[in-house]
Amino acid sequence: MASVRFTVTPTKAEDLPGLSDTSPDISSRSGARVRFGSKESVNRSDPLSEASGGATPGGGTETPDHSSLEQGDGNSKISSVYINNTHGVDDDDFYDRNLALFEEEMDTRPKVSSLLSRLANYTNLTQGAKEHEEAEIIGEKKKASKSPQMGTFMGVYLPCLQNIFGVILFLRLTWVVGTAGVLQGLCIVFICCCCTMLTAISMSAIATNGVVPAGGAYFMISRSLGPEFGGAVGLCFYLGTTFAGALYILGAIEILLMYMAPKAAIFESKEPEGEGAAMLNNMRVYGSICLLLMSLLVFVGVRYVNKLASIFLACVIVSIISIYIGALVSAFKPPNFPVCLLGNRTISGHEVDDDHCAKTILLPNAEPTESADSNFTFINENSTVGPTFDPSATPALVDKTTSIWEHFCSGPELNASCDKYFISNNFSEIEGIPGLASGIISENLWSSYLSKGDVVEKVSLAASSDATPASTHHPYVFADITTSFTLLVGIFFPSVTGIMAGSNRSGDLKDAQRSIPIGTIFAILTTSIVYLSNVVLFGACIDGVVLRDKFGDSVKGNLVVGTLAWPSPWVIVIGSFFSTCGAGLQSLTGAPRLLQAIAKDNIIPFLRVFGHGKANGEPTWALLLTALIAELGILIASLDLVAPILTMFFLMCYLFVNLACALQTLLRTPNWRPRFSYYHWSLSFLGMTICLALMFISSWYYAIVAMVIAGMIYKYIEYHGAEKEWGDGIRGLSLSAARYALLRLEEGPPHTKNWRPQVLVLLKLDEDAHVKSPRLLTFASQLKAGKGLTIVGTVVSGNYLQSYGEALAAEQTLKILMDKERVKGFCQCIVAQKPREGISHMIQSSGLGGMKPNTVVMGWPHAWRQSEDPQAWKTFINTVRVTTAAHLALLVPKNISLFPSNNEPCTEGYIDVWWIVHDGGMLMLLPFLLRQHKVWRKCGMRIFTVAQMEDNSIQMKKDLATFLYHLRIEAEVEVVEMHDSDISAYTYERTLMMEQRSQMLRQMRLSKSDRERERVRWSFDDAQLVKDRNSMLRLTSIGSDDDEDTDGGERDRPASGGGSSEHHRRVQMTWTKEKTSQYRATHSGCSTPEGFRDMLSIRPDHSNVRRMHTAIKLNEVIVNKSHDARLVLLNMPGPPKNPEGDENYMEFLEVLTEGLERVLLVRGGGSEVITIYS
């Protein structure tokens, strides 16, 4: 019988016996793992309780085995006994033996299986509620929501139809066709529909490139073009949606007051000139009331709006169908809508009483007794010959003037004085709806644009040549605005907007990536066909004078499109009223949510308050702002003036949707993988071009205003908004442009004309990670004036693995300082064992391609004389050598703490340039650049140069003045003559003191190193001490940052040519008291009076004396001439080739700049940086 071993391994700390108070029974825990060991077979169906019950310690029949079966939560896993499984984990996160190599990373990097399970259970979040990425990271457990089930037809197609069909179709399309003509009307509709179709293609590509949470256009644009563009266009889209609500409300009120209840008007005007103003006031009052009621309905609950949406959509569809049926019926039985004309001028139907379209009518003479025939009336249109009747049967007939007569004549009498046009032209009556088979389309093909105040005329009718200008007192139909092709485009375009309705509902769709493209494109195709066919039908069925009659005055105030409808105009009137009310409710519902989404994204700080709402998430504050903005549109009160504003905002939104798609396509970012494949960057660019053209075609001044608003929002977000990284296309465009520019810069060295200082600023941090000399960065900002490349670098001593946190802290400190000083650039922090190596690496590796620094700015090592540690000034000199080797310019401001800050402008003074040797023109260019900044702007410039005895100083001054003239630099010029003179005793003494000091410090460092070495050696046993050579060398380098900095290391180094094998060589030394005393005697250095006496007897080196002489003489001249200068620029001498003279070099620089308050030492990079040529 096979032996079976049962072991139970707890998977959590609290599962261990004695550690858990709540569940002491290990076998009852789901996290416990039971192991069965068997040589032959195992019954896997054994329950867990039996397994745990059989786990008795010390069973004699139980033997260890080489395989075990792990069972947990019903899943079996085979594991080897050679693997230590004491660190158990939950079954959900079980580390498979195939993933054992990655166990260390499982805490921060989830397994693929768990990642896929989270993605599979992903549900769309409402836009603006939370970013889905952030929600996953935070790990908030949300309640299981009902999965969206809406398909393409109900979720995208019908909402798009409802949003696209709107007030313009019913109130303005007939007027657009009559004014522009059928051909230009088709052109207007086609251009607008092309714009929305191309935008829909671009939108489909973006919407299918990953999951788009509910929110549509704003989410797509902001995530594709970045927070700046997203915020700007999002607000424009919000304003467009808000003004759309105002447009729909104005349309509903116009239908109510014009066609449904004209008697409801509050304001009325007795004079014809005041009728328009009275109507606008009526629109304002009723529009404000309607807006208030709609806002209250939206505030009470959106569910009521959604329930009414289907009813409103049914009204739209029924209205459109009635138009088509009416057009077909008109081919056989045209509706009776007569239009009265005087000559070729249209008469308002409101003034034609009892359908008497005539000057006079024949009425029976008034008799005391009325006969049965006295009610008959005979119209005598031309006032010439009337019909004859039997006098015995009828009373005598007389001419009576009609009600129209009184509008053209001074009185109702036949002999009253009348208008000339009225006298010379007769009345006629035509059919307003001739019908589909009448051929009227031939007259309506061409445009008939009118100016404000023009009479609507029928061009095909002849009229008297002595026509006088029409007066507003006459009952004509007048044009209320001046029309043009561009105006009609702006008025019509809102009727094709609403294509975003499907993408706005992406959170409710079962398969958004399939439904949005299909539903949106088919909705645009449907509406485009309806609009284009309606243009043709209107032109073919309705007379031109009726089409151009915007408010239907010629047909007794009927809605023009309603005259064509079947069976009654009221179908269109009622249907259009309810459809416009529904569209207004939809706008007032969607706009606040869009604003709330923008506010919750926190990209525009002052909008944060609008991100809050009721407990259920309803945007209360956003609804209030939306109602206020919509009220502004209602106060405009004119549909024709609000429509272009709406057009601008929607066109701008569509423009950026096309731009986003084109950019993503051209940049070919790895994440750009749309499921919708029928797109191309050229189509997106064409759509963008059409949008831009339509903006300026419809209203160029509105276009400029909209762009200014968007630009201001963009700049506001850029400077004050919260920084977001959404992986947007503008970021990708910047990367592509930067790559292209860098590759272009690599083609050759920059021309002298294009040279500007690309600065690497080396800053030093103290122990608390604070910048020691922040004025260095201030000076760099004054030098740059915001142009060119600036890299701010520092070196952190240590090992990169241990000092990574310090490096990040140092980098953050530099960024904060750069923001404070308003320096635009980059910061770089290098971790190195030795500062000089770190600086060398930074100088070598900073920059990229052609954007490498060409100038290094570093501080002067303060108090280097008083410091026993030579590290500071040795690092300084090493940096000078490295920059020289790299052919970089070097700027060293001395006394940097005395340099002015950006808030301390110099009101007067000079910047003095001491041009001693030619350095490529750096000394000329730097003052010019400094004077571009406000701090140095008022300073003059003086240039001094030094002439020797053999030079002609007068000619030098002329040549220098000419040179500066060609350089276009204004400066005073002076040539200083330096006569040959003997070396003074002061110079000799100063040199001697310098060399004695150097020798003394060297001896002191050596003696200190010896004492340290002996102290360590004597701490061990006297018998024998074996020391590693590397340890000895490390001890001897105390007080320096290099093994080669002290002579002790060199002295103890064995002479060997072993090369790299020297590191592995061990030195064995046996120390006794005699050897110790002998070593002290030979290495005492300056520790005895004799050592000091030998040091005092040295003679100064002749080359050092000459250098000191030059430094002293130059310093005397500079101090004499420039003691009152605001800044002195001076050529910086190069370091000595022999490193032993480094300390003397520092002394020479100190002597050269003594007595000067602010000094800038300049060392050119070896290339010309300034030219006289253009």
PDB file of N, CA and C in Angstrom, residues 810-864:
ATOM      1  N   ALA A 810      17.931  66.228  -5.508  1.00  0.00           N
ATOM      2  CA  ALA A 810      18.736  67.317  -6.066  1.00  0.00           C
ATOM      3  C   ALA A 810      18.110  67.843  -7.359  1.00  0.00           C
ATOM      4  N   GLU A 811      17.610  66.925  -8.187  1.00  0.00           N
ATOM      5  CA  GLU A 811      16.987  67.342  -9.443  1.00  0.00           C
ATOM      6  C   GLU A 811      15.731  68.169  -9.178  1.00  0.00           C
ATOM      7  N   GLN A 812      14.966  67.765  -8.171  1.00  0.00           N
ATOM      8  CA  GLN A 812      13.771  68.529  -7.823  1.00  0.00           C
ATOM      9  C   GLN A 812      14.132  69.918  -7.312  1.00  0.00           C
ATOM     10  N   THR A 813      15.222  69.997  -6.535  1.00  0.00           N
ATOM     11  CA  THR A 813      15.678  71.303  -6.045  1.00  0.00           C
ATOM     12  C   THR A 813      16.033  72.222  -7.209  1.00  0.00           C
ATOM     13  N   LEU A 814      16.725  71.663  -8.195  1.00  0.00           N
ATOM     14  CA  LEU A 814      17.099  72.472  -9.360  1.00  0.00           C
ATOM     15  C   LEU A 814      15.864  72.930 -10.125  1.00  0.00           C
ATOM     16  N   LYS A 815      14.863  72.051 -10.268  1.00  0.00           N
ATOM     17  CA  LYS A 815      13.649  72.432 -10.994  1.00  0.00           C
ATOM     18  C   LYS A 815      12.921  73.574 -10.281  1.00  0.00           C
ATOM     19  N   ILE A 816      12.865  73.478  -8.954  1.00  0.00           N
ATOM     20  CA  ILE A 816      12.191  74.538  -8.192  1.00  0.00           C
ATOM     21  C   ILE A 816      12.918  75.870  -8.383  1.00  0.00           C
ATOM     22  N   LEU A 817      14.257  75.824  -8.340  1.00  0.00           N
ATOM     23  CA  LEU A 817      15.029  77.050  -8.518  1.00  0.00           C
ATOM     24  C   LEU A 817      14.861  77.601  -9.929  1.00  0.00           C
ATOM     25  N   MET A 818      14.806  76.717 -10.925  1.00  0.00           N
ATOM     26  CA  MET A 818      14.612  77.165 -12.304  1.00  0.00           C
ATOM     27  C   MET A 818      13.251  77.827 -12.477  1.00  0.00           C
ATOM     28  N   ASP A 819      12.227  77.256 -11.851  1.00  0.00           N
ATOM     29  CA  ASP A 819      10.904  77.884 -11.918  1.00  0.00           C
ATOM     30  C   ASP A 819      10.911  79.247 -11.244  1.00  0.00           C
ATOM     31  N   LYS A 820      11.616  79.338 -10.121  1.00  0.00           N
ATOM     32  CA  LYS A 820      11.672  80.598  -9.391  1.00  0.00           C
ATOM     33  C   LYS A 820      12.368  81.673 -10.224  1.00  0.00           C
ATOM     34  N   GLU A 821      13.444  81.294 -10.893  1.00  0.00           N
ATOM     35  CA  GLU A 821      14.193  82.250 -11.707  1.00  0.00           C
ATOM     36  C   GLU A 821      13.637  82.372 -13.124  1.00  0.00           C
ATOM     37  N   ARG A 822      12.580  81.616 -13.417  1.00  0.00           N
ATOM     38  CA  ARG A 822      11.947  81.628 -14.739  1.00  0.00           C
ATOM     39  C   ARG A 822      12.933  81.278 -15.845  1.00  0.00           C
ATOM     40  N   VAL A 823      13.686  80.248 -15.598  1.00  0.00           N
ATOM     41  CA  VAL A 823      14.649  79.757 -16.586  1.00  0.00           C
ATOM     42  C   VAL A 823      14.018  78.576 -17.303  1.00  0.00           C
ATOM     43  N   LYS A 824      13.894  78.685 -18.611  1.00  0.00           N
ATOM     44  CA  LYS A 824      13.362  77.599 -19.409  1.00  0.00           C
ATOM     45  C   LYS A 824      14.516  76.706 -19.840  1.00  0.00           C
ATOM     46  N   GLY A 825      14.504  75.460 -19.403  1.00  0.00           N
ATOM     47  CA  GLY A 825      15.586  74.562 -19.765  1.00  0.00           C
ATOM     48  C   GLY A 825      15.416  73.215 -19.100  1.00  0.00           C
ATOM     49  N   PHE A 826      16.518  72.517 -18.983  1.00  0.00           N
ATOM     50  CA  PHE A 826      16.514  71.164 -18.448  1.00  0.00           C
ATOM     51  C   PHE A 826      17.502  71.089 -17.282  1.00  0.00           C
ATOM     52  N   CYS A 827      17.253  70.140 -16.400  1.00  0.00           N
ATOM     53  CA  CYS A 827      18.200  69.929 -15.313  1.00  0.00           C
ATOM     54  C   CYS A 827      18.745  68.505 -15.408  1.00  0.00           C
ATOM     55  N   GLN A 828      19.972  68.355 -14.968  1.00  0.00           N
ATOM     56  CA  GLN A 828      20.668  67.071 -15.076  1.00  0.00           C
ATOM     57  C   GLN A 828      21.479  66.856 -13.806  1.00  0.00           C
ATOM     58  N   CYS A 829      21.300  65.694 -13.215  1.00  0.00           N
ATOM     59  CA  CYS A 829      22.016  65.364 -11.985  1.00  0.00           C
ATOM     60  C   CYS A 829      22.788  64.078 -12.220  1.00  0.00           C
ATOM     61  N   ILE A 830      24.092  64.120 -11.950  1.00  0.00           N
ATOM     62  CA  ILE A 830      24.957  62.956 -12.162  1.00  0.00           C
ATOM     63  C   ILE A 830      25.514  62.511 -10.818  1.00  0.00           C
ATOM     64  N   VAL A 831      25.467  61.209 -10.586  1.00  0.00           N
ATOM     65  CA  VAL A 831      26.041  60.631  -9.376  1.00  0.00           C
ATOM     66  C   VAL A 831      27.404  60.040  -9.734  1.00  0.00           C
ATOM     67  N   ALA A 832      28.438  60.466  -9.023  1.00  0.00           N
ATOM     68  CA  ALA A 832      29.792  59.997  -9.302  1.00  0.00           C
ATOM     69  C   ALA A 832      30.562  59.908  -7.991  1.00  0.00           C
ATOM     70  N   GLN A 833      31.583  59.053  -7.983  1.00  0.00           N
ATOM     71  CA  GLN A 833      32.392  58.893  -6.782  1.00  0.00           C
ATOM     72  C   GLN A 833      33.150  60.177  -6.470  1.00  0.00           C
ATOM     73  N   LYS A 834      33.619  60.859  -7.502  1.00  0.00           N
ATOM     74  CA  LYS A 834      34.399  62.076  -7.315  1.00  0.00           C
ATOM     75  C   LYS A 834      33.742  63.206  -8.106  1.00  0.00           C
ATOM     76  N   PRO A 835      33.649  64.387  -7.523  1.00  0.00           N
ATOM     77  CA  PRO A 835      32.994  65.495  -8.220  1.00  0.00           C
ATOM     78  C   PRO A 835      33.630  65.832  -9.544  1.00  0.00           C
ATOM     79  N   ARG A 836      34.956  65.787  -9.595  1.00  0.00           N
ATOM     80  CA  ARG A 836      35.598  66.185 -10.857  1.00  0.00           C
ATOM     81  C   ARG A 836      35.271  65.198 -11.970  1.00  0.00           C
ATOM     82  N   GLU A 837      35.142  63.915 -11.637  1.00  0.00           N
ATOM     83  CA  GLU A 837      34.753  62.938 -12.654  1.00  0.00           C
ATOM     84  C   GLU A 837      33.308  63.174 -13.097  1.00  0.00           C
ATOM     85  N   GLY A 838      32.429  63.473 -12.136  1.00  0.00           N
ATOM     86  CA  GLY A 838      31.045  63.758 -12.491  1.00  0.00           C
ATOM     87  C   GLY A 838      30.911  64.965 -13.400  1.00  0.00           C
ATOM     88  N   ILE A 839      31.662  66.035 -13.101  1.00  0.00           N
ATOM     89  CA  ILE A 839      31.617  67.231 -13.948  1.00  0.00           C
ATOM     90  C   ILE A 839      32.137  66.912 -15.338  1.00  0.00           C
ATOM     91  N   SER A 840      33.213  66.138 -15.393  1.00  0.00           N
ATOM     92  CA  SER A 840      33.767  65.751 -16.702  1.00  0.00           C
ATOM     93  C   SER A 840      32.755  64.951 -17.507  1.00  0.00           C
ATOM     94  N   HIS A 841      32.067  64.010 -16.843  1.00  0.00           N
ATOM     95  CA  HIS A 841      31.058  63.216 -17.546  1.00  0.00           C
ATOM     96  C   HIS A 841      29.904  64.097 -18.022  1.00  0.00           C
ATOM     97  N   MET A 842      29.516  65.063 -17.193  1.00  0.00           N
ATOM     98  CA  MET A 842      28.407  65.938 -17.567  1.00  0.00           C
ATOM     99  C   MET A 842      28.763  66.795 -18.776  1.00  0.00           C
ATOM    100  N   ILE A 843      29.959  67.338 -18.787  1.00  0.00           N
ATOM    101  CA  ILE A 843      30.383  68.168 -19.920  1.00  0.00           C
ATOM    102  C   ILE A 843      30.434  67.338 -21.190  1.00  0.00           C
ATOM    103  N   GLN A 844      30.845  66.077 -21.067  1.00  0.00           N
ATOM    104  CA  GLN A 844      30.946  65.224 -22.248  1.00  0.00           C
ATOM    105  C   GLN A 844      29.580  64.780 -22.767  1.00  0.00           C
ATOM    106  N   SER A 845      28.631  64.535 -21.851  1.00  0.00           N
ATOM    107  CA  SER A 845      27.394  63.864 -22.256  1.00  0.00           C
ATOM    108  C   SER A 845      26.176  64.772 -22.317  1.00  0.00           C
ATOM    109  N   SER A 846      26.270  66.003 -21.875  1.00  0.00           N
ATOM    110  CA  SER A 846      25.081  66.874 -21.866  1.00  0.00           C
ATOM    111  C   SER A 846      24.635  67.196 -23.278  1.00  0.00           C
ATOM    112  N   GLY A 847      23.331  67.351 -23.416  1.00  0.00           N
ATOM    113  CA  GLY A 847      22.788  67.720 -24.714  1.00  0.00           C
ATOM    114  C   GLY A 847      22.567  66.517 -25.607  1.00  0.00           C
ATOM    115  N   LEU A 848      22.040  66.796 -26.785  1.00  0.00           N
ATOM    116  CA  LEU A 848      21.727  65.744 -27.743  1.00  0.00           C
ATOM    117  C   LEU A 848      21.929  66.288 -29.146  1.00  0.00           C
ATOM    118  N   GLY A 849      22.743  65.591 -29.911  1.00  0.00           N
ATOM    119  CA  GLY A 849      22.952  65.986 -31.299  1.00  0.00           C
ATOM    120  C   GLY A 849      23.516  67.385 -31.419  1.00  0.00           C
ATOM    121  N   GLY A 850      22.840  68.209 -32.237  1.00  0.00           N
ATOM    122  CA  GLY A 850      23.294  69.581 -32.423  1.00  0.00           C
ATOM    123  C   GLY A 850      22.913  70.497 -31.283  1.00  0.00           C
ATOM    124  N   MET A 851      22.114  70.013 -30.341  1.00  0.00           N
ATOM    125  CA  MET A 851      21.718  70.834 -29.194  1.00  0.00           C
ATOM    126  C   MET A 851      22.587  70.505 -27.993  1.00  0.00           C
ATOM    127  N   LYS A 852      23.868  70.615 -28.166  1.00  0.00           N
ATOM    128  CA  LYS A 852      24.804  70.413 -27.069  1.00  0.00           C
ATOM    129  C   LYS A 852      25.247  71.773 -26.533  1.00  0.00           C
ATOM    130  N   PRO A 853      25.562  71.846 -25.252  1.00  0.00           N
ATOM    131  CA  PRO A 853      26.040  73.123 -24.710  1.00  0.00           C
ATOM    132  C   PRO A 853      27.364  73.527 -25.358  1.00  0.00           C
ATOM    133  N   ASN A 854      27.493  74.823 -25.610  1.00  0.00           N
ATOM    134  CA  ASN A 854      28.770  75.341 -26.108  1.00  0.00           C
ATOM    135  C   ASN A 854      29.431  76.287 -25.105  1.00  0.00           C
ATOM    136  N   THR A 855      28.766  76.492 -23.979  1.00  0.00           N
ATOM    137  CA  THR A 855      29.285  77.407 -22.961  1.00  0.00           C
ATOM    138  C   THR A 855      29.025  76.807 -21.585  1.00  0.00           C
ATOM    139  N   VAL A 856      30.028  76.860 -20.726  1.00  0.00           N
ATOM    140  CA  VAL A 856      29.901  76.366 -19.356  1.00  0.00           C
ATOM    141  C   VAL A 856      29.983  77.562 -18.417  1.00  0.00           C
ATOM    142  N   VAL A 857      29.030  77.638 -17.479  1.00  0.00           N
ATOM    143  CA  VAL A 857      29.040  78.678 -16.449  1.00  0.00           C
ATOM    144  C   VAL A 857      29.276  77.990 -15.116  1.00  0.00           C
ATOM    145  N   MET A 858      30.314  78.388 -14.416  1.00  0.00           N
ATOM    146  CA  MET A 858      30.603  77.789 -13.115  1.00  0.00           C
ATOM    147  C   MET A 858      31.060  78.869 -12.141  1.00  0.00           C
ATOM    148  N   GLY A 859      30.909  78.572 -10.865  1.00  0.00           N
ATOM    149  CA  GLY A 859      31.246  79.543  -9.840  1.00  0.00           C
ATOM    150  C   GLY A 859      32.721  79.520  -9.480  1.00  0.00           C
ATOM    151  N   TRP A 860      33.155  80.609  -8.859  1.00  0.00           N
ATOM    152  CA  TRP A 860      34.534  80.726  -8.384  1.00  0.00           C
ATOM    153  C   TRP A 860      34.635  80.036  -7.017  1.00  0.00           C
ATOM    154  N   PRO A 861      35.708  79.238  -6.783  1.00  0.00           N
ATOM    155  CA  PRO A 861      35.855  78.575  -5.475  1.00  0.00           C
ATOM    156  C   PRO A 861      36.199  79.597  -4.387  1.00  0.00           C
ATOM    157  N   HIS A 862      35.251  79.883  -3.532  1.00  0.00           N
ATOM    158  CA  HIS A 862      35.446  80.895  -2.499  1.00  0.00           C
ATOM    159  C   HIS A 862      36.381  80.373  -1.408  1.00  0.00           C
ATOM    160  N   ALA A 863      37.155  81.285  -0.848  1.00  0.00           N
ATOM    161  CA  ALA A 863      38.029  80.990   0.299  1.00  0.00           C
ATOM    162  C   ALA A 863      38.897  79.778   0.032  1.00  0.00           C
ATOM    163  N   TRP A 864      39.402  79.658  -1.178  1.00  0.00           N
ATOM    164  CA  TRP A 864      40.242  78.501  -1.490  1.00  0.00           C
ATOM    165  C   TRP A 864      41.586  78.582  -0.772  1.00  0.00           C
TER     166      TRP A 864
END
